[in-house]
Short mmCIF file of C-alpha atoms in Angstrom, two decimals:
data_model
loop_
_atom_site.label_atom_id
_atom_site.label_comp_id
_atom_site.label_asym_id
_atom_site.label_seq_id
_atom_site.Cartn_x
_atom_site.Cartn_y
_atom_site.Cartn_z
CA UNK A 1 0.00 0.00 0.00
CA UNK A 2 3.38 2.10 0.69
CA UNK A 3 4.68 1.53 -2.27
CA UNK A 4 0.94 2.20 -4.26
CA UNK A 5 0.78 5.15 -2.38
CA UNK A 6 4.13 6.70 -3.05
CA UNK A 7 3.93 5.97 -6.54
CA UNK A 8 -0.28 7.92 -6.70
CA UNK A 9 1.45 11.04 -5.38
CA UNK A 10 4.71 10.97 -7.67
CA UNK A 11 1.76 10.59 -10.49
CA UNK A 12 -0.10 13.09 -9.23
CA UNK A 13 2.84 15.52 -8.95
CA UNK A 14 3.71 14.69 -12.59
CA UNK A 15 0.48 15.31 -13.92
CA UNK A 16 0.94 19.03 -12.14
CA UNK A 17 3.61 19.68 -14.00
CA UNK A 18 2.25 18.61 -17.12
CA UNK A 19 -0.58 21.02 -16.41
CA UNK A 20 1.72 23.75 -15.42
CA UNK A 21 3.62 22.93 -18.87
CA UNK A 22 0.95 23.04 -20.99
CA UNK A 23 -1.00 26.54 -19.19
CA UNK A 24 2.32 28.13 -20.02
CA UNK A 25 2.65 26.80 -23.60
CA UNK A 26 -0.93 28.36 -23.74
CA UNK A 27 0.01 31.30 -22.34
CA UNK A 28 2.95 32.11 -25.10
CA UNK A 29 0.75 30.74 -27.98
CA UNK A 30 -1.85 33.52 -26.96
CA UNK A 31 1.29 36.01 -26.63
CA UNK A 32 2.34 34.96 -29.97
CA UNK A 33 -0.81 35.73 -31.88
CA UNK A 34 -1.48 38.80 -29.85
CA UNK A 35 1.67 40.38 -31.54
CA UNK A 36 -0.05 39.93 -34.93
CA UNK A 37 -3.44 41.36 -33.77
CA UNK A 38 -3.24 44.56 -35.75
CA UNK A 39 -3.04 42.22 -39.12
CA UNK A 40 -6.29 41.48 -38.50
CA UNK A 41 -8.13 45.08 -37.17
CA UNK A 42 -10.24 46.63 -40.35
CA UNK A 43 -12.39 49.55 -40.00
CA UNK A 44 -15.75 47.66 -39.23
CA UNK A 45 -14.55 45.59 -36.62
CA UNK A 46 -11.65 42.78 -35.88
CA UNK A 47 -11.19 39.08 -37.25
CA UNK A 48 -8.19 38.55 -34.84
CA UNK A 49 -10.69 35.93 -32.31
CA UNK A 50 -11.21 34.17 -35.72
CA UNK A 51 -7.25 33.78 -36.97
CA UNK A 52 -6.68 32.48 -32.80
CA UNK A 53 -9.53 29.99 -33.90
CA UNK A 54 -8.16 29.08 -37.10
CA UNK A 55 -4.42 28.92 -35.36
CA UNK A 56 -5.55 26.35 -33.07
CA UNK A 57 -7.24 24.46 -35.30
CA UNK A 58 -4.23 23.91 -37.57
CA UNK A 59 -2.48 22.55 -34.89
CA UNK A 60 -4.93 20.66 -32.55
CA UNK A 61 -7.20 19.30 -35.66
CA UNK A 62 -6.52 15.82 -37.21
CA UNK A 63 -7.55 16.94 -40.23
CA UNK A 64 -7.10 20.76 -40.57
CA UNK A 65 -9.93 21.95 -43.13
CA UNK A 66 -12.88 24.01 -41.49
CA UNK A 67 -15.29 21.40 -40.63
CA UNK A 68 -12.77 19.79 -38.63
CA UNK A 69 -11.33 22.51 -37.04
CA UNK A 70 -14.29 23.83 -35.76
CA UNK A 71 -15.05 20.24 -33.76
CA UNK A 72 -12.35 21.02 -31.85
CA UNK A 73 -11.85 24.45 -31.13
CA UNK A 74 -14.74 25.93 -28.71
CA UNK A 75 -16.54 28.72 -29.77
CA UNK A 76 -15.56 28.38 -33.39
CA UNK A 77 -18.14 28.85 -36.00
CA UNK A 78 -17.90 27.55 -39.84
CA UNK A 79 -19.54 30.61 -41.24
CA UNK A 80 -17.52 32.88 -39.26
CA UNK A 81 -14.10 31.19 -40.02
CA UNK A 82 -15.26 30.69 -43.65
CA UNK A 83 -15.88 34.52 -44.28
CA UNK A 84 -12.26 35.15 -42.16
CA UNK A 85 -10.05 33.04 -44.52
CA UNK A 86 -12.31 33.60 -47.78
CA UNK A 87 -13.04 37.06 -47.83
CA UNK A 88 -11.83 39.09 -44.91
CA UNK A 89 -9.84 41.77 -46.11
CA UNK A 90 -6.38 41.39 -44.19
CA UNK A 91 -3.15 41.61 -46.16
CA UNK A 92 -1.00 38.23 -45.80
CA UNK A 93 1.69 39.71 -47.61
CA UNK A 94 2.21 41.99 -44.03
CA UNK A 95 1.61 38.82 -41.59
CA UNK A 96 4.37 36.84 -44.15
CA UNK A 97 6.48 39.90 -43.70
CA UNK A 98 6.30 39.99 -39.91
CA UNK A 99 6.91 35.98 -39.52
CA UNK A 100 10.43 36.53 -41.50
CA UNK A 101 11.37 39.31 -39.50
CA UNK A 102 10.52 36.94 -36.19
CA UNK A 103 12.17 34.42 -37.61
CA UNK A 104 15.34 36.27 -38.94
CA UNK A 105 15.63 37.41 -34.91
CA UNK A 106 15.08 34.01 -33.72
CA UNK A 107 17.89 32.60 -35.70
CA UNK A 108 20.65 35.22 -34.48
CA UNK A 109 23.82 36.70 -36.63
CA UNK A 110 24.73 33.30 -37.67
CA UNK A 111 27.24 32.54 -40.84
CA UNK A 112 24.84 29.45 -41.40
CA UNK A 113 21.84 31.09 -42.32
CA UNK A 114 20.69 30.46 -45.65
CA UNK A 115 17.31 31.31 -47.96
CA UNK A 116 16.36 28.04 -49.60
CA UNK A 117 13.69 28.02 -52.08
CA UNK A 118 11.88 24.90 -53.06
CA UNK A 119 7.91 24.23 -54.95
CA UNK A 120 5.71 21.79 -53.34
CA UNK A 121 1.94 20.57 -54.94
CA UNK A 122 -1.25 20.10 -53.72
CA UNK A 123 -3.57 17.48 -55.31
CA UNK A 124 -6.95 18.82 -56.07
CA UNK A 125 -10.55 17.93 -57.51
CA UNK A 126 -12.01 20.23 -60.40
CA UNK A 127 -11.56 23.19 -62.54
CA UNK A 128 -12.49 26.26 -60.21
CA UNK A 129 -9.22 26.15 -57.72
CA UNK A 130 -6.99 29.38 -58.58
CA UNK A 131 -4.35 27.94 -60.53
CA UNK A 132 -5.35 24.23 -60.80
CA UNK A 133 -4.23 22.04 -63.74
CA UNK A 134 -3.04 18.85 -64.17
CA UNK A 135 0.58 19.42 -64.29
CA UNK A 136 3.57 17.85 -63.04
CA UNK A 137 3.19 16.32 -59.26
CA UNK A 138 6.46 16.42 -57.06
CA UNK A 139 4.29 14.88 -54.30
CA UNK A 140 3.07 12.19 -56.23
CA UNK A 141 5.86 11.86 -59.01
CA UNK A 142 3.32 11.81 -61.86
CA UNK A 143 0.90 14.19 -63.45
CA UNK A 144 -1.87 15.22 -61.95
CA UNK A 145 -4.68 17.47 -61.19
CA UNK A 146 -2.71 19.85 -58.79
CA UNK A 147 -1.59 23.78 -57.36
CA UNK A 148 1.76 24.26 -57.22
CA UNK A 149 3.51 26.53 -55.30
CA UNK A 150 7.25 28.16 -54.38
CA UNK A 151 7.99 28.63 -51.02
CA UNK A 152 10.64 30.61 -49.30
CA UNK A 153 12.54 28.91 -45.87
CA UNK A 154 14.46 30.70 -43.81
CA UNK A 155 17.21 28.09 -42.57
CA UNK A 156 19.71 27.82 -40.21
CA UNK A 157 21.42 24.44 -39.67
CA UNK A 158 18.07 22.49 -38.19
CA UNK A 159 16.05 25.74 -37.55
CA UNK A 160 13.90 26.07 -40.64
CA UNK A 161 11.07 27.90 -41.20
CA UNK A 162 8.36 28.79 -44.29
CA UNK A 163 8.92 32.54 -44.15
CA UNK A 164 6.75 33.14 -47.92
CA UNK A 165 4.78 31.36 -50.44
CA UNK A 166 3.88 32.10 -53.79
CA UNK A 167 1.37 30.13 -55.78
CA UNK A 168 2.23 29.61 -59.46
CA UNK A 169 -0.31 30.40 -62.15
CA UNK A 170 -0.03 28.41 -65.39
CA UNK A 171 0.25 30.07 -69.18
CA UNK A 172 -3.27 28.92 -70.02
CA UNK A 173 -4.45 30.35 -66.21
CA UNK A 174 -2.27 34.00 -66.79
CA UNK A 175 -4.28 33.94 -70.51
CA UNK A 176 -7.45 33.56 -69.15
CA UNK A 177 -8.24 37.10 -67.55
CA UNK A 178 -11.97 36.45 -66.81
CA UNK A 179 -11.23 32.87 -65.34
CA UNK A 180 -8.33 34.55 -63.22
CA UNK A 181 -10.97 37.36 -61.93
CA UNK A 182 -13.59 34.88 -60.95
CA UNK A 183 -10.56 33.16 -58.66
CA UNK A 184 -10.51 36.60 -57.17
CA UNK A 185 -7.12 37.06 -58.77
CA UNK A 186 -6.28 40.49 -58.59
CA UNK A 187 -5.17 42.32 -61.77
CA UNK A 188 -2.09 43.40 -61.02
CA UNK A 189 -1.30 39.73 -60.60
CA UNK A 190 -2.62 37.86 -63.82
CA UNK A 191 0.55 37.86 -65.57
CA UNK A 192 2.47 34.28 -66.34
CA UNK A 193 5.08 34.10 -63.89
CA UNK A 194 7.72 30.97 -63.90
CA UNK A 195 8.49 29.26 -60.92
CA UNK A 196 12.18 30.46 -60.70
CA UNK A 197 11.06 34.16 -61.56
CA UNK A 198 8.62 33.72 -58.64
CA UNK A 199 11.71 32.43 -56.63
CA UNK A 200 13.84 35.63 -57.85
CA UNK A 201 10.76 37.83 -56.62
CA UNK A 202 11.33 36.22 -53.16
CA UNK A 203 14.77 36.18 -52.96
CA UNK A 204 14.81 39.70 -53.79
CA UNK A 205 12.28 40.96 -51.63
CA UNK A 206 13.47 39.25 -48.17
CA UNK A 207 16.80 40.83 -49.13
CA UNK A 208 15.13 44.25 -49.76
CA UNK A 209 12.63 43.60 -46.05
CA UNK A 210 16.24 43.40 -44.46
CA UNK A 211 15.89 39.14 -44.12
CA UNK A 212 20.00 38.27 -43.00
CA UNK A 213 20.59 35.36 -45.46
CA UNK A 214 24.47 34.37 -46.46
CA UNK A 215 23.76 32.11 -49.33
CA UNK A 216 20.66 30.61 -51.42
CA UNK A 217 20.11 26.93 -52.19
CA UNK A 218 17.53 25.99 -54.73
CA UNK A 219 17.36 22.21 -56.44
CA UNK A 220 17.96 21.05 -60.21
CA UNK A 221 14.26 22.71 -61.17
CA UNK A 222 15.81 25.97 -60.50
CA UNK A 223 19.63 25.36 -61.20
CA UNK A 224 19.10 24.03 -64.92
CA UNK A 225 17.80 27.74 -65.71
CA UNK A 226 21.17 29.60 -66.65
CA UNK A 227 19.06 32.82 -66.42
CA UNK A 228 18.04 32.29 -63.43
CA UNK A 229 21.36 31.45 -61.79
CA UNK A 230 23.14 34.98 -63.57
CA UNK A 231 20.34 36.90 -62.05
CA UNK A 232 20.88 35.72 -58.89
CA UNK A 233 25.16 36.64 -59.10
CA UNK A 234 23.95 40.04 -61.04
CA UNK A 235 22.02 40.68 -57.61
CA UNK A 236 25.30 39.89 -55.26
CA UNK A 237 23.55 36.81 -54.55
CA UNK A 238 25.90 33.67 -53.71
CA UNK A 239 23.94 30.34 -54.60
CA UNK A 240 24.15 26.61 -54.02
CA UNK A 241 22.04 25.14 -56.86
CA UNK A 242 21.40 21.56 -57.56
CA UNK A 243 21.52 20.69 -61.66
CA UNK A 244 20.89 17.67 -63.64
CA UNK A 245 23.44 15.13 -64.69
CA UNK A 246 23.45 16.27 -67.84
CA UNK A 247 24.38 19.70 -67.40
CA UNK A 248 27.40 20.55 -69.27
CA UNK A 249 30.72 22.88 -68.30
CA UNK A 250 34.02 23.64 -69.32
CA UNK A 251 37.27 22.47 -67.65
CA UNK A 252 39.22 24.98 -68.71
CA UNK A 253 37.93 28.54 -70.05
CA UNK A 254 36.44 28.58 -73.21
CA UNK A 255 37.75 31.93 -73.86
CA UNK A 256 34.54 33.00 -76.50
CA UNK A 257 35.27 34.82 -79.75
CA UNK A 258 33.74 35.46 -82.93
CA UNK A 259 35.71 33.36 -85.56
CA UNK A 260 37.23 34.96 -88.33
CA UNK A 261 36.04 34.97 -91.79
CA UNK A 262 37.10 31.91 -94.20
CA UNK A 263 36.42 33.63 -97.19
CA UNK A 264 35.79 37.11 -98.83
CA UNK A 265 32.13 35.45 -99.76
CA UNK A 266 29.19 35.09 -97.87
CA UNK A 267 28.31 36.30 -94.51
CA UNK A 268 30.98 37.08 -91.73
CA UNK A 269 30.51 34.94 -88.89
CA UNK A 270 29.04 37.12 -85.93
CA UNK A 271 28.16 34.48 -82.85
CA UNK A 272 30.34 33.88 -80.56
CA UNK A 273 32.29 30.36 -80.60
CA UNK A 274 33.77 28.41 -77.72
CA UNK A 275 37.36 27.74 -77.85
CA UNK A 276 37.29 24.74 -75.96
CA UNK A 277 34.77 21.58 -76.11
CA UNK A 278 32.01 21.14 -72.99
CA UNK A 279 31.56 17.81 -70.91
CA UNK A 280 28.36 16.61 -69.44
CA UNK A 281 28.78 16.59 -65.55
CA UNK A 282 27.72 12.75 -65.03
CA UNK A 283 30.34 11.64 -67.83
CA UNK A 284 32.97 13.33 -65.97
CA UNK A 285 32.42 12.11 -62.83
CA UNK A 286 32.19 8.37 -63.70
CA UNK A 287 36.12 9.32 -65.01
CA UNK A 288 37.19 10.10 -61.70
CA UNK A 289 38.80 7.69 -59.64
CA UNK A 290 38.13 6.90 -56.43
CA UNK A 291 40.83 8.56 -54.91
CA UNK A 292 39.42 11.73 -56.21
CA UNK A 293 36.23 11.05 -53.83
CA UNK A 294 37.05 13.07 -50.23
CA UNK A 295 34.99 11.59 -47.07
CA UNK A 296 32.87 14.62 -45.46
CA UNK A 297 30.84 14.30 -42.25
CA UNK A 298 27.83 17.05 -43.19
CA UNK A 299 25.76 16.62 -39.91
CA UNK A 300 24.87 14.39 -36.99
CA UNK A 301 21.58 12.17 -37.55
CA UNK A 302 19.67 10.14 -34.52
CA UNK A 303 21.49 7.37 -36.13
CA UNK A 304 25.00 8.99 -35.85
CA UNK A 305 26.96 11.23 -38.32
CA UNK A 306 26.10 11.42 -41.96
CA UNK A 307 28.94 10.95 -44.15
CA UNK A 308 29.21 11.66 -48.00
CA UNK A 309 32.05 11.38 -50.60
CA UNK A 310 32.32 14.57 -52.92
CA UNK A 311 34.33 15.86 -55.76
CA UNK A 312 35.28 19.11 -56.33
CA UNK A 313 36.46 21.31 -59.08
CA UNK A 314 36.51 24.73 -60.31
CA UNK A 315 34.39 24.48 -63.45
CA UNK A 316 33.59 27.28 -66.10
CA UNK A 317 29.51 27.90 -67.45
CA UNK A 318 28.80 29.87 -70.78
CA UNK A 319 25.11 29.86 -72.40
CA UNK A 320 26.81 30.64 -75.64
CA UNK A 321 25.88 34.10 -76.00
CA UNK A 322 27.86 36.03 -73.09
CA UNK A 323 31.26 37.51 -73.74
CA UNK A 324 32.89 35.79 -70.64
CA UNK A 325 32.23 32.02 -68.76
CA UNK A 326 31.68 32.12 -65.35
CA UNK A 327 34.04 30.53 -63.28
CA UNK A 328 32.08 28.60 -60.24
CA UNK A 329 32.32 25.37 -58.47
CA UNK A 330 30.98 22.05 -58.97
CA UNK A 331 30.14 19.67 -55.90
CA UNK A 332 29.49 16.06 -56.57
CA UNK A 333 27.58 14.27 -53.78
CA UNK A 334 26.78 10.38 -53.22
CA UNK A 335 26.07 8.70 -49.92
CA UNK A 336 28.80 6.12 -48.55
CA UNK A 337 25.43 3.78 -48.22
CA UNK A 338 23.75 4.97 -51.00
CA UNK A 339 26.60 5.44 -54.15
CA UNK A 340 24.30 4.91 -56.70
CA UNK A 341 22.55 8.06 -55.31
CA UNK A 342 24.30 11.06 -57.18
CA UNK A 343 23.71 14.78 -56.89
CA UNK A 344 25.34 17.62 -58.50
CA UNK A 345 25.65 21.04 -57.79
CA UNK A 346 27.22 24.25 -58.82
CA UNK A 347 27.96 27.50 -56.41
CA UNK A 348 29.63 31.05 -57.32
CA UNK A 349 30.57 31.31 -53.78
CA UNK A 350 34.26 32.83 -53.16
CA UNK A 351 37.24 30.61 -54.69
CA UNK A 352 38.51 30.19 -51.64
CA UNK A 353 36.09 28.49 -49.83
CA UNK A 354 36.38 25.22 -48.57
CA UNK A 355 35.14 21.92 -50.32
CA UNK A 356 33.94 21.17 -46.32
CA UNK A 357 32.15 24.31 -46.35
CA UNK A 358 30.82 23.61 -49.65
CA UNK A 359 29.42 19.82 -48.70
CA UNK A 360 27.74 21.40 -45.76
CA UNK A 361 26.04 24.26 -48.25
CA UNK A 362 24.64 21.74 -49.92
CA UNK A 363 23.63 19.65 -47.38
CA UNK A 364 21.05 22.23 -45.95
CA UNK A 365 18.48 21.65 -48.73
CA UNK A 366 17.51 18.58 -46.69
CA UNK A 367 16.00 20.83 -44.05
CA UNK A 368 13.63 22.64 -46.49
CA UNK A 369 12.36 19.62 -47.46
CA UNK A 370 11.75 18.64 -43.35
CA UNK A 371 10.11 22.02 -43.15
CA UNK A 372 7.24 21.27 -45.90
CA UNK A 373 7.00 18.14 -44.77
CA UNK A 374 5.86 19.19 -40.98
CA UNK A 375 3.60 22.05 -42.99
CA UNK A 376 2.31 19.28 -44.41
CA UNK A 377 1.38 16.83 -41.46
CA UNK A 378 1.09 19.25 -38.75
CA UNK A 379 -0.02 22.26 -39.96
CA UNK A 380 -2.51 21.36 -42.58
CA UNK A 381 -0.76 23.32 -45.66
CA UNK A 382 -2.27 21.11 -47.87
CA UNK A 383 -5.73 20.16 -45.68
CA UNK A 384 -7.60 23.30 -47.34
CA UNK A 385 -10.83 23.17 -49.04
CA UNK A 386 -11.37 26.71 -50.16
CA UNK A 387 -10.79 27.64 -54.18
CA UNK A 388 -9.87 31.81 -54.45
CA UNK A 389 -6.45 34.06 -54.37
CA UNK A 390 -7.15 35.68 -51.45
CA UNK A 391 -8.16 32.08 -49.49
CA UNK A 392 -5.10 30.19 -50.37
CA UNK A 393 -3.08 33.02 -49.81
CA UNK A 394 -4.56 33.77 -46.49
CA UNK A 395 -4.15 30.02 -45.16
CA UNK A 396 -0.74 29.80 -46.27
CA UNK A 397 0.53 32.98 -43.95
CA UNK A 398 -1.65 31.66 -41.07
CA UNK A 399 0.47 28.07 -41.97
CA UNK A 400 3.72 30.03 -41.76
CA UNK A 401 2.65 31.37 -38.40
CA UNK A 402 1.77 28.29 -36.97
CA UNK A 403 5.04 27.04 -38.15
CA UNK A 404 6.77 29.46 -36.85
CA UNK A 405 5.14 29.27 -33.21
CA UNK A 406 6.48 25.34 -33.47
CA UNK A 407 9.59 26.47 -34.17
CA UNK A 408 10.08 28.89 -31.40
CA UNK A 409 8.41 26.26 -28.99
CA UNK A 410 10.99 23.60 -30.31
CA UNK A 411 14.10 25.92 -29.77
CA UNK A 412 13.07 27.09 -26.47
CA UNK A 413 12.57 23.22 -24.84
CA UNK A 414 16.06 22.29 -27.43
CA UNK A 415 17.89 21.53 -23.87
CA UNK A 416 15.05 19.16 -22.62
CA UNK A 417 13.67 17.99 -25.06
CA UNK A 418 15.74 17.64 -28.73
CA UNK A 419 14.30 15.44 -30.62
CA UNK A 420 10.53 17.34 -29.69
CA UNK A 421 8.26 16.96 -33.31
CA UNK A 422 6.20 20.06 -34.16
CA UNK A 423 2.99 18.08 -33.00
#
């Protein structure tokens, strides 16, 4: 009975500070949204009860569409929260805005912070959803009916965050003016946009909101685009971008020039002609032996450090019309478990850097792909069932600052508790 007894009370004392626990956690999730209150204030009146509703029930909802949510957070109302994330007039660009900024402070002056930039899809029934087409699937690897999106992480070793999303309107949607206004697409808006021009918008306005990033890491969607990559070095921009295996370089400068003429007849020759011959990336590294491969631990996992064998060399790019190649690196990742498992990247970051430094650049796409995974299963970024602009755009910032709140709540119990999920 002693020994019943003792072990009742050190129950009881547990459960107490379990309570205490989670009437604090409370406590700072209430603090949290209160600092985004003025988002939600309009002229009539104030949706901010209805965004704490809808905050909740991303988090404490199974599955986190309306009718769900509502079942489990009190005082909720499906009309109410309907009219809040359909038509309420708040601007989720400014709430997107204010979770970078929190998130930028979170993370500190660190060297390791990086923007990372990656497109995620979510399947979907029907015609009417803003931007909806079958198109390709990343989700599902196949085509199929589907919005896709870019979204912007701010990331910082294993501190990752969605700090912007931007939903991508296909050619036949950005043709289609009446279609696009019965979405509630704004004007201003229905214009074709690719996904790596919506990823240079990003990129370019974090930098311009004052977002501290020291490098950006896309995959081989966004790296195959020469265009895209120049922009990014025109802007001061260093990049770690995945690209294809067959991507092609130079290994030593092609030095471009217009060829002389042959003969007095005919045309002069006028484009510009390299002066040595490209090689496709995956042909040159199945030349290399394996002594070329250097051993690299990138992180620690639960199941002990991850190492990867890389190659390294200082490549040259030309798209056959600029007047100079640009000299940049090339990284060349498999998996000591997994060598059939090749990835390639290139980066303009300084010559001098090391190939460590580089492995680990590369590495940090992996967390990007952790954060839309947790937006996916515990925050409901795909659970939606509305159709407009303004809807999706408005669930996707209250995602972002549910994500965010999980994030904070994960770095603050990091002593106790390291391995804590978002859920």
């Amino acid at each position: 009975g002693g020994l019943l007894g003792g072990k009742k009370k050190k129950d009881q004392q547990a459960d107490r500070e379990e309570d205490k626990s989670i009437q604090k956690l409370g406590k700072s999730f209430v603090e949290f949204i209160r600092g985004y209150h003025h988002h939600f204030e309009h002229p009539t009146g104030t949706s901010a009860p209805q965004a704490q509703n809808y905050l909740c029930g991303l988090m404490q909802a199974s599955e986190k569409n309306i009718e769900r949510m509502i079942e489990v957070v009190p005082e909720s109302e499906y009309e109410s929260q309907q009219h809040f994330i359909s038509n309420s007039p708040w601007d989720h660009r400014a709430v997107l805005d204010q979770v970078a900024h929190e998130a930028n402070a979170l993370m500190g002056n660190d060297l390791d912070r990086a923007l990372i930039i990656d497109e995620s899809s979510h399947v979907k029934k029907g015609k009417q959803s803003v931007g909806v087409k079958r198109q390709w699937c990343g989700r599902l690897g196949k085509i199929e009916n589907c919005q896709v999106a870019v979204y912007t992480a701010l990331n910082c070793r294993e501190q990752n965050t969605l700090i912007d999303s931007r939903l991508y309107l296909p050619e036949d949607w950005a043709e289609d003016e009446a279609r696009c206004l019965k979405a509630g697409v704004p004007k201003e808006e229905i214009v074709y946009k690719s996904k790596c021009e919506l990823a240079l918008d990003s990129i370019r306005h974090q930098r311009s909101q004052g977002i501290d990033f020291r490098w950006v890491g896309v995959d081989g969607g966004y790296g195959k685009d020469p265009a895209f990559l120049r922009s990014l070095e025109a802007d001061g921009e260093i990049f770690m971008a995945d690209v294809h295996s067959d991507q092609r370089f130079y290994l030593t400068n092609p030095n471009p020039v217009v060829p002389p003429s042959r003969s007095l007849k005919g045309r002069a020759p006028e484009k510009l002609r390299a002066q040595s011959n490209p090689i496709q990336v995956d042909h040159w590294g199945q030349q290399q032996p394996q002594s070329a491969w250097k051993t690299i631990i990138v992180r620690d996992t639960t199941k002990g450090p991850l190492e990867i064998e890389v190659l390294h060399s200082r490549v040259w790019l030309w798209n056959g019309e600029e007047e100079k190649a640009h000299h940049w690196h090339l990284i060349v990742r498999r998996e000591k478990n997994k060598p059939e498992e090749i990835k390639y990247s290139l980066s303009n970051a300084s010559k001098y850097i090391k190939v460590k430094r580089l492995a680990f650049m590369q590495a940090q796409r992996f967390w990007v792909e952790q954060a839309l995974k947790n937006g996916k299963s515990e925050a409901g970024m795909s659970d939606y069932q509305v159709r407009g602009w303004l809807a999706w755009n408005h669930h996707m910032a209250l995602v972002a600052m549910a994500m965010l709140f999980m994030l904070r709540t994960r770095t603050i119990h990091q002593q106790d508790y390291p391995l804590l999920s978002c859920a």
